[in-house]
Amino acid sequence: MAFLHADDSTAVTADNWIHRPVLILNASFEALDEISADRAVVLLLSGAAEAIADRDPHFPIRSRQLEIALPETIRLLRYVYIEHRVLVHDESRATLAGVLRRDRHRCGYCAAWARTVDHIRPRSRGGPNTWSNLIACCGPCNSVKADRTPEEAGMRLLWVPKAPDHLAKRQRRIWKDLATA
Ligand SMILES: [Zn+2]
């Protein structure tokens, strides 16, 4: 799958660290998005961002000249103007790993263990890679549904997929830490 990412619950290794999600904050400490760790490291090395929190346990990333810790949260040093304050919403782009984590690997159609995701509105009909259009899905349900909508396939979603609220929670924790610093 094009947007295959390492599952965040597995151990960080030299092979998979670049796919780890890193929370990126605006200069104003507002949470903007989650980006992959390789992009976050580029922002740190170029001086565009600073590390706010390193990943626990510590994971060193070494280049020829220096060593930095794999970050968990970074902050842009220059404010980026964003029209919509909350960037992570139901129509935001989601990743395979993010959807599986949100749905705890439970199939949205039968609750069985799921290792892949389904486009509720099929990709062939313009269904986007968004939090509201992706749901964890087991192999059997995925083959039954195929290129159809749930209605056409006679399948029912067990819950309404939405953007996860963990970014909002982390944002609240950041505001709290700032207030008590
Ligand atoms: Zn299923």
CSV table of N, CA, C and O and ligand atoms in Angstrom, one decimal, residues 107 110 138 141, ligand 1:
chain,number,residue,atom,x,y,z
A,107,CYS,N,-11.6,-4.5,13.0
A,107,CYS,CA,-12.3,-4.3,11.7
A,107,CYS,C,-13.6,-3.5,12.0
A,107,CYS,O,-14.4,-3.8,12.9
A,110,CYS,N,-16.7,-6.0,11.2
A,110,CYS,CA,-17.0,-7.2,12.0
A,110,CYS,C,-16.2,-7.3,13.3
A,110,CYS,O,-16.3,-8.3,14.0
A,138,CYS,N,-10.6,-6.1,8.2
A,138,CYS,CA,-9.9,-7.4,8.1
A,138,CYS,C,-9.9,-7.8,6.6
A,138,CYS,O,-10.7,-7.3,5.8
A,141,CYS,N,-13.5,-9.1,5.1
A,141,CYS,CA,-14.4,-8.0,4.9
A,141,CYS,C,-13.9,-7.1,3.7
A,141,CYS,O,-14.8,-6.7,2.9
B,1,ZN,ZN,-14.1,-7.7,9.1
